[in-house]
Tab-separated table of C-alpha atoms and ligand atoms in Angstrom:
chain	number	residue	atom	x	y	z
A	1	MET	CA	17.241	-5.440	1.247
A	2	VAL	CA	20.663	-4.315	2.685
A	3	HIS	CA	21.237	-0.944	4.002
A	4	SER	CA	24.641	0.765	4.316
A	5	GLU	CA	26.618	-0.115	7.276
A	6	ASN	CA	27.799	3.439	7.904
A	7	ALA	CA	24.392	4.378	9.483
A	8	THR	CA	25.791	3.280	12.763
A	9	ASP	CA	29.331	3.179	12.588
A	10	THR	CA	29.756	5.659	15.361
A	11	THR	CA	27.445	3.763	17.777
A	12	ASN	CA	29.989	0.951	17.917
A	13	THR	CA	33.147	3.144	18.224
A	14	VAL	CA	32.134	5.225	21.473
A	15	SER	CA	34.616	4.123	24.005
A	16	ASN	CA	33.859	6.328	26.967
A	17	ASN	CA	31.039	8.358	28.559
A	18	ASN	CA	32.324	11.662	27.461
A	19	ASN	CA	29.091	13.737	27.020
A	20	THR	CA	30.479	15.531	24.041
A	21	ILE	CA	31.225	12.393	22.216
A	22	LEU	CA	27.827	11.019	23.087
A	23	GLY	CA	26.090	14.300	22.062
A	24	ASN	CA	28.030	14.053	18.651
A	25	GLN	CA	27.135	10.516	18.374
A	26	SER	CA	23.299	11.035	18.397
A	27	GLN	CA	23.647	13.937	16.504
A	28	SER	CA	25.423	11.757	13.891
A	29	ILE	CA	22.795	9.126	14.007
A	30	ALA	CA	20.246	11.964	13.300
A	31	GLU	CA	22.190	13.191	10.462
A	32	GLN	CA	22.454	9.807	8.905
A	33	LEU	CA	18.678	9.090	9.366
A	34	SER	CA	17.892	12.542	7.599
A	35	GLN	CA	20.111	11.396	4.656
A	36	LEU	CA	18.147	8.343	4.329
A	37	THR	CA	14.581	10.012	4.719
A	38	GLY	CA	15.500	13.237	3.055
A	39	ASN	CA	13.778	15.167	6.061
A	40	SER	CA	15.621	17.586	8.314
A	41	VAL	CA	18.011	16.642	11.115
A	42	LYS	CA	15.501	18.154	13.454
A	43	ASP	CA	12.722	15.826	12.267
A	44	SER	CA	14.972	12.992	12.898
A	45	GLU	CA	15.975	14.136	16.265
A	46	LYS	CA	12.260	14.426	17.153
A	47	ILE	CA	11.735	10.796	16.224
A	48	MET	CA	14.810	9.737	18.117
A	49	ASN	CA	13.775	11.733	21.130
A	50	SER	CA	10.252	10.175	21.257
A	51	TRP	CA	11.886	6.780	21.152
A	52	LEU	CA	14.200	7.927	24.032
A	53	GLY	CA	11.397	9.212	26.233
A	54	LYS	CA	12.684	10.312	29.652
A	55	ARG	CA	16.099	8.721	29.151
A	56	GLN	CA	19.396	10.453	28.279
A	57	TRP	CA	21.415	9.653	25.257
A	58	ASP	CA	24.333	7.675	26.617
A	59	LEU	CA	26.189	4.550	25.572
A	60	THR	CA	23.413	2.163	26.399
A	61	THR	CA	20.624	3.949	24.787
A	62	SER	CA	22.565	4.751	21.567
A	63	VAL	CA	23.414	0.963	21.220
A	64	GLN	CA	19.804	0.267	22.087
A	65	PHE	CA	18.497	2.443	19.418
A	66	ASP	CA	20.908	0.920	16.972
A	67	GLN	CA	19.658	-2.558	17.743
A	68	GLU	CA	15.957	-1.876	17.983
A	69	VAL	CA	15.612	0.742	15.336
A	70	LEU	CA	18.405	1.115	12.901
A	71	SER	CA	19.283	-2.633	12.373
A	72	ARG	CA	15.493	-3.316	11.845
A	73	LEU	CA	15.382	-0.615	9.208
A	74	ARG	CA	18.608	-2.021	7.574
A	75	SER	CA	17.033	-5.457	7.157
A	76	LEU	CA	13.351	-4.668	6.178
A	77	ARG	CA	11.940	-7.083	3.721
A	78	VAL	CA	10.026	-5.267	1.014
A	79	ALA	CA	7.362	-6.244	-1.455
A	80	LEU	CA	6.241	-4.413	-4.607
A	81	LEU	CA	2.540	-4.761	-4.973
A	82	VAL	CA	0.963	-4.028	-8.334
A	83	VAL	CA	-2.908	-3.485	-7.874
A	84	ASP	CA	-5.297	-4.442	-10.633
A	85	PHE	CA	-3.294	-3.166	-13.633
A	86	GLN	CA	-5.763	-4.940	-15.982
A	87	ASN	CA	-6.983	-4.282	-19.607
A	88	ASP	CA	-10.402	-3.207	-18.600
A	89	PHE	CA	-9.098	-0.462	-16.390
A	90	VAL	CA	-6.470	0.723	-19.027
A	91	ASP	CA	-8.319	0.427	-22.244
A	92	GLY	CA	-11.419	-1.710	-21.774
A	93	SER	CA	-14.822	-1.275	-20.281
A	94	LEU	CA	-13.994	0.813	-17.079
A	95	LYS	CA	-11.129	3.063	-18.261
A	96	ILE	CA	-9.655	5.029	-15.332
A	97	GLY	CA	-8.590	7.725	-17.724
A	98	ASP	CA	-12.278	8.535	-18.316
A	99	GLY	CA	-12.689	9.699	-14.666
A	100	ASP	CA	-12.643	13.703	-13.964
A	101	ALA	CA	-9.153	13.149	-12.618
A	102	GLY	CA	-8.045	12.627	-16.212
A	103	GLN	CA	-5.153	10.288	-15.185
A	104	ASP	CA	-4.382	7.936	-18.083
A	105	PRO	CA	-2.971	4.659	-16.826
A	106	ALA	CA	-0.786	4.312	-19.815
A	107	ASN	CA	1.453	7.113	-18.511
A	108	ALA	CA	1.989	4.984	-15.256
A	109	ILE	CA	3.314	1.985	-17.065
A	110	GLY	CA	6.761	3.326	-18.061
A	111	PRO	CA	7.775	4.284	-14.391
A	112	LEU	CA	6.084	1.018	-13.117
A	113	ASN	CA	8.110	-1.114	-15.508
A	114	GLU	CA	11.330	0.433	-14.285
A	115	LEU	CA	10.553	-0.662	-10.820
A	116	LEU	CA	9.183	-4.079	-11.934
A	117	GLN	CA	12.533	-4.748	-13.781
A	118	LEU	CA	14.750	-4.322	-10.733
A	119	ASN	CA	15.569	-7.712	-9.198
A	120	THR	CA	16.050	-6.123	-5.690
A	121	TRP	CA	12.597	-6.675	-4.285
A	122	ASP	CA	12.028	-9.408	-1.874
A	123	LEU	CA	8.710	-10.139	-3.372
A	124	VAL	CA	6.448	-8.964	-6.329
A	125	VAL	CA	2.827	-9.336	-6.054
A	126	TYR	CA	0.253	-8.596	-8.779
A	127	THR	CA	-3.426	-8.399	-7.772
A	128	LYS	CA	-6.216	-8.885	-10.167
A	129	ASP	CA	-9.926	-7.860	-9.916
A	130	TRP	CA	-11.490	-11.206	-10.654
A	131	HIS	CA	-15.236	-11.190	-11.092
A	132	PRO	CA	-17.829	-13.838	-11.790
A	133	HIS	CA	-20.020	-12.833	-14.743
A	134	ASN	CA	-22.931	-11.911	-12.343
A	135	HIS	CA	-20.973	-9.827	-9.924
A	136	ILE	CA	-22.698	-7.507	-7.347
A	137	SER	CA	-20.776	-4.604	-8.790
A	138	PHE	CA	-22.180	-4.820	-12.151
A	139	LEU	CA	-25.112	-2.471	-13.001
A	140	SER	CA	-26.124	-5.078	-15.592
A	141	GLN	CA	-26.839	-7.509	-12.904
A	142	ALA	CA	-28.527	-5.297	-10.275
A	143	HIS	CA	-31.969	-6.608	-10.644
A	144	ASN	CA	-31.166	-10.256	-10.963
A	145	SER	CA	-33.593	-12.569	-8.854
A	146	ASP	CA	-30.900	-13.780	-6.591
A	147	ARG	CA	-30.422	-10.213	-5.122
A	148	GLU	CA	-32.425	-7.411	-3.412
A	149	MET	CA	-31.839	-3.683	-3.151
A	150	GLU	CA	-33.589	-1.265	-0.734
A	151	LYS	CA	-37.021	-0.131	-2.155
A	152	LYS	CA	-35.713	3.378	-3.049
A	153	ASP	CA	-32.961	1.887	-5.082
A	154	GLU	CA	-35.165	-0.880	-6.572
A	155	ASN	CA	-37.586	1.555	-7.933
A	156	ARG	CA	-35.361	4.116	-9.328
A	157	THR	CA	-33.373	4.277	-12.606
A	158	LEU	CA	-29.934	3.228	-11.966
A	159	ASN	CA	-26.645	4.671	-13.717
A	160	PHE	CA	-23.135	3.808	-13.734
A	161	PHE	CA	-21.334	4.884	-10.384
A	162	ASP	CA	-24.620	5.212	-8.543
A	163	SER	CA	-24.332	3.921	-4.893
A	164	VAL	CA	-27.003	1.411	-3.867
A	165	GLN	CA	-27.824	-0.585	-0.798
A	166	PHE	CA	-28.197	-4.285	-1.373
A	167	MET	CA	-30.283	-6.088	1.387
A	168	LYS	CA	-30.047	-9.664	0.021
A	169	PRO	CA	-28.296	-12.002	-0.156
A	170	ILE	CA	-25.686	-10.095	1.692
A	171	LYS	CA	-26.287	-6.641	3.069
A	172	THR	CA	-23.686	-4.379	1.449
A	173	GLU	CA	-23.453	-0.791	0.011
A	174	GLN	CA	-22.250	-0.946	-3.488
A	175	ILE	CA	-21.203	1.296	-6.241
A	176	LEU	CA	-22.502	0.137	-9.674
A	177	TYR	CA	-19.949	-0.187	-12.584
A	178	PRO	CA	-19.878	-1.417	-16.062
A	179	ASP	CA	-19.093	-5.220	-16.391
A	180	HIS	CA	-15.404	-5.564	-15.850
A	181	CYS	CA	-12.547	-7.883	-15.123
A	182	ILE	CA	-14.603	-11.038	-15.731
A	183	GLN	CA	-12.645	-14.011	-14.733
A	184	LYS	CA	-10.442	-15.292	-17.664
A	185	SER	CA	-11.699	-12.593	-19.960
A	186	TRP	CA	-9.432	-10.238	-21.991
A	187	GLY	CA	-10.500	-7.652	-19.707
A	188	SER	CA	-9.151	-9.323	-16.735
A	189	ASP	CA	-5.755	-9.943	-18.220
A	190	ILE	CA	-2.814	-7.828	-16.928
A	191	HIS	CA	-2.110	-5.181	-19.529
A	192	PRO	CA	0.302	-6.657	-21.982
A	193	GLU	CA	2.883	-3.580	-21.693
A	194	VAL	CA	3.080	-4.218	-17.937
A	195	HIS	CA	6.365	-5.993	-17.208
A	196	ILE	CA	5.769	-9.319	-15.546
A	197	ALA	CA	8.315	-10.222	-12.900
A	198	PRO	CA	9.493	-13.750	-12.719
A	199	LYS	CA	8.392	-15.713	-9.584
A	200	ALA	CA	5.777	-13.221	-8.762
A	201	GLU	CA	2.706	-13.975	-6.624
A	202	TYR	CA	-0.903	-13.419	-7.976
A	203	ILE	CA	-3.718	-12.449	-5.767
A	204	MET	CA	-7.446	-12.604	-7.047
A	205	LYS	CA	-9.952	-10.325	-5.490
A	206	GLY	CA	-13.747	-9.686	-5.739
A	207	VAL	CA	-14.373	-13.504	-6.398
A	208	ASP	CA	-17.592	-13.632	-4.354
A	209	PRO	CA	-20.583	-12.849	-6.529
A	210	TYR	CA	-22.260	-11.017	-3.756
A	211	LEU	CA	-19.431	-8.921	-2.367
A	212	ASP	CA	-16.834	-6.370	-3.860
A	213	SER	CA	-13.303	-6.212	-2.802
A	214	TYR	CA	-11.541	-2.861	-3.130
A	215	SER	CA	-8.688	-3.775	-0.955
A	216	ALA	CA	-6.288	-6.833	-2.024
A	217	PHE	CA	-6.426	-7.880	1.542
A	218	ASN	CA	-10.182	-8.074	2.393
A	219	ASP	CA	-13.622	-7.900	0.768
A	220	ASN	CA	-15.521	-4.616	1.309
A	221	ASN	CA	-17.579	-5.965	4.327
A	222	GLY	CA	-14.489	-7.530	6.024
A	223	ARG	CA	-16.022	-10.969	5.891
A	224	SER	CA	-13.296	-12.856	4.171
A	225	LYS	CA	-9.493	-12.356	3.419
A	226	THR	CA	-7.815	-13.011	0.241
A	227	GLU	CA	-4.348	-14.796	0.421
A	228	LEU	CA	-2.298	-11.693	0.348
A	229	GLU	CA	-1.607	-11.323	4.188
A	230	ASP	CA	-0.695	-15.031	4.286
A	231	VAL	CA	1.824	-14.717	1.304
A	232	LEU	CA	3.352	-11.630	2.774
A	233	HIS	CA	3.825	-13.353	6.183
A	234	ARG	CA	5.160	-16.497	4.548
A	235	GLU	CA	7.830	-14.347	2.660
A	236	GLY	CA	8.697	-12.680	5.838
A	237	ILE	CA	7.692	-9.235	4.338
A	238	ASP	CA	7.782	-6.168	6.696
A	239	ALA	CA	6.978	-3.422	4.025
A	240	VAL	CA	4.873	-3.028	0.997
A	241	VAL	CA	5.311	-0.501	-1.725
A	242	ILE	CA	2.004	-0.229	-3.640
A	243	ALA	CA	1.124	1.173	-7.182
A	244	GLY	CA	-1.697	0.480	-9.647
A	245	LEU	CA	-5.309	1.083	-10.451
A	246	ALA	CA	-7.312	2.775	-9.343
A	247	TYR	CA	-5.231	4.962	-6.981
A	248	ASP	CA	-8.403	6.506	-5.201
A	249	ILE	CA	-10.162	2.926	-4.995
A	250	CYS	CA	-8.280	-0.227	-4.868
A	251	VAL	CA	-4.951	1.150	-4.339
A	252	ARG	CA	-6.250	3.333	-1.557
A	253	PHE	CA	-7.977	0.511	0.365
A	254	THR	CA	-5.117	-1.751	-0.090
A	255	CYS	CA	-2.655	0.787	1.447
A	256	LEU	CA	-4.911	1.354	4.409
A	257	ASP	CA	-5.565	-2.287	4.895
A	258	ALA	CA	-1.734	-2.949	4.710
A	259	VAL	CA	-1.203	-0.487	7.498
A	260	LYS	CA	-4.103	-2.073	9.567
A	261	GLN	CA	-2.277	-5.450	9.087
A	262	ASN	CA	0.844	-3.885	10.541
A	263	PHE	CA	2.889	-3.534	7.520
A	264	LEU	CA	4.919	-0.636	6.693
A	265	ALA	CA	3.222	0.984	3.532
A	266	ALA	CA	4.269	3.377	0.817
A	267	VAL	CA	2.250	4.348	-2.308
A	268	ILE	CA	3.756	5.587	-5.560
A	269	PRO	CA	1.331	8.158	-7.240
A	270	GLU	CA	3.443	8.338	-10.583
A	271	CYS	CA	3.177	4.588	-10.935
A	272	SER	CA	-0.728	4.752	-10.382
A	273	ALA	CA	-3.778	6.366	-11.934
A	274	GLY	CA	-6.882	7.532	-10.180
A	275	LEU	CA	-10.490	7.919	-11.427
A	276	MET	CA	-11.903	10.961	-9.511
A	277	LYS	CA	-10.351	14.271	-8.272
A	278	LYS	CA	-12.207	14.175	-5.006
A	279	GLY	CA	-11.387	10.534	-4.248
A	280	ILE	CA	-7.746	11.237	-4.770
A	281	GLU	CA	-7.891	14.031	-2.440
A	282	GLU	CA	-9.696	11.865	0.135
A	283	SER	CA	-7.170	8.932	-0.414
A	284	GLU	CA	-4.261	11.343	0.242
A	285	SER	CA	-5.567	12.712	3.401
A	286	ALA	CA	-6.115	9.134	4.581
A	287	PHE	CA	-2.617	8.250	3.527
A	288	LYS	CA	-1.314	11.145	5.728
A	289	LYS	CA	-3.363	10.398	8.598
A	290	HIS	CA	-2.549	6.557	8.578
A	291	GLY	CA	1.194	6.699	7.915
A	292	VAL	CA	1.073	5.591	4.332
A	293	ALA	CA	4.125	7.270	2.843
A	294	MET	CA	3.610	8.734	-0.706
A	295	ILE	CA	6.797	8.298	-2.485
A	296	SER	CA	8.408	8.902	-5.983
A	297	LYS	CA	9.558	6.156	-8.337
A	298	GLU	CA	13.130	7.107	-7.536
A	299	GLU	CA	12.521	6.988	-3.917
A	300	ALA	CA	11.092	3.428	-4.341
A	301	LYS	CA	14.199	2.405	-6.134
A	302	GLY	CA	15.990	3.932	-3.096
A	303	ILE	CA	14.272	1.659	-0.739
A	304	THR	CA	15.267	-1.336	-2.594
A	305	ASP	CA	19.098	-0.485	-2.588
A	306	GLY	CA	19.152	0.845	0.953
A	307	GLU	CA	19.553	4.662	-0.044
A	308	PHE	CA	16.077	5.830	0.976
A	309	LEU	CA	13.659	5.291	3.741
A	310	PRO	CA	10.160	6.966	4.103
A	311	GLN	CA	10.104	9.050	7.264
A	312	GLU	CA	6.851	7.416	8.143
A	313	TRP	CA	8.628	4.090	8.426
A	314	VAL	CA	11.436	5.246	10.624
A	315	GLN	CA	8.744	6.728	12.935
A	316	LYS	CA	6.618	3.565	13.006
A	317	ILE	CA	9.682	1.276	13.852
A	318	ALA	CA	10.929	3.748	16.355
A	319	LEU	CA	7.752	4.055	18.178
A	320	ALA	CA	6.746	0.482	17.990
A	321	LYS	CA	10.135	-0.543	19.433
A	322	LYS	CA	10.139	2.087	22.115
A	323	SER	CA	11.707	0.507	25.127
A	324	SER	CA	10.365	0.575	28.632
A	325	GLU	CA	11.928	3.220	30.647
B	1	ZN	ZN1	-14.184	-4.660	-9.603
C-alpha cells in the first residue's frame, strides 16, 4: 500500500527555525492526518502532542515525526481476513441469520465481494471452521464416552447454545451447537457467492476434537496456535482488516487476538453478520476498549489506496514509536 506523498511535503521544505513556520508545519501535518482519518484536527494534534511529550515542535521533532510515524503509516502492509464465510453459517445447519440480531449473512456478501475483487490488498486470507465429526462443540457428541462434563451438566437435559463445563479429556468451557462445518462437507465450503481472490491463504481452525477455536489465531484455551500468525509475519503484514461470520463470535475473537499479537486491526460490520444482539454490543465495546477500528466498506477501500487510515492505527503507531525525550 502506498500513501500519497503530500502528507509530509512540508516537513522537508522547512528551511529555518522560524517558529511561525514550524507552528504552521505541525498544524499542516495535523490537518493532513485529519484528512486521512476523518477526525478533527484537534484529535490529530492530541495524538501528535502525546508523541511529542515534553519536547517542542521544531525541525528535529517534525522530521522525526515524519520518519517514525508518517512514513510507517504510508508503508503499512495490509491483509484482508475473511472469517468463516461458510455454507453452514449462511444457509446450513448453524445459520447466523436465525440469531436474535436478525443479521442475514447474505447481505454482507455484496459489499465483501467489492473488497475481495480489489487487487490492492497485500494478502487475502480466508479462515474456515474445520471440525472433525465428533467435535467438542457439537451437542450431538456431548455424551460420547471419550469426554466428561461436570456432574450438573452431565445430568441435565442439554439444548443448543447451552454452555457446559467439560472436565475430560481437556478442561474447557463450551457452548453446544448443532453439527456444523465438518471437514470436507458441503457445510464447510466457503459460500459459493463469496468471491475467491487468487493467491489467497487458507487457515483451518477448530480442528482439535476436544477444543473449539473462535479466534483464527488460537484455540479457546490458548493451547495451540493456527498458522495465521506465521503467515502474516512471513508476508510482512502490519495490519489486518477483518470481516465475516459470526461478527460476535469468531470475528470478535480474531480481532482481539490480532491486537494482542501486535497487529493493527479493523473490522467491517457491513461485511459481517452477527448472531446475538447482546454479543454484538459486547463485541463492539471490546473493540473500542482494545483499539480495533470499526470501519465502513468504503473506508476499507480507502485503506488499500492510501486515502484513509483509522484513527486507532495512527494512535497506536504514534504511541508505540514514541521517542525517548
Ligand atoms: Zn465451530
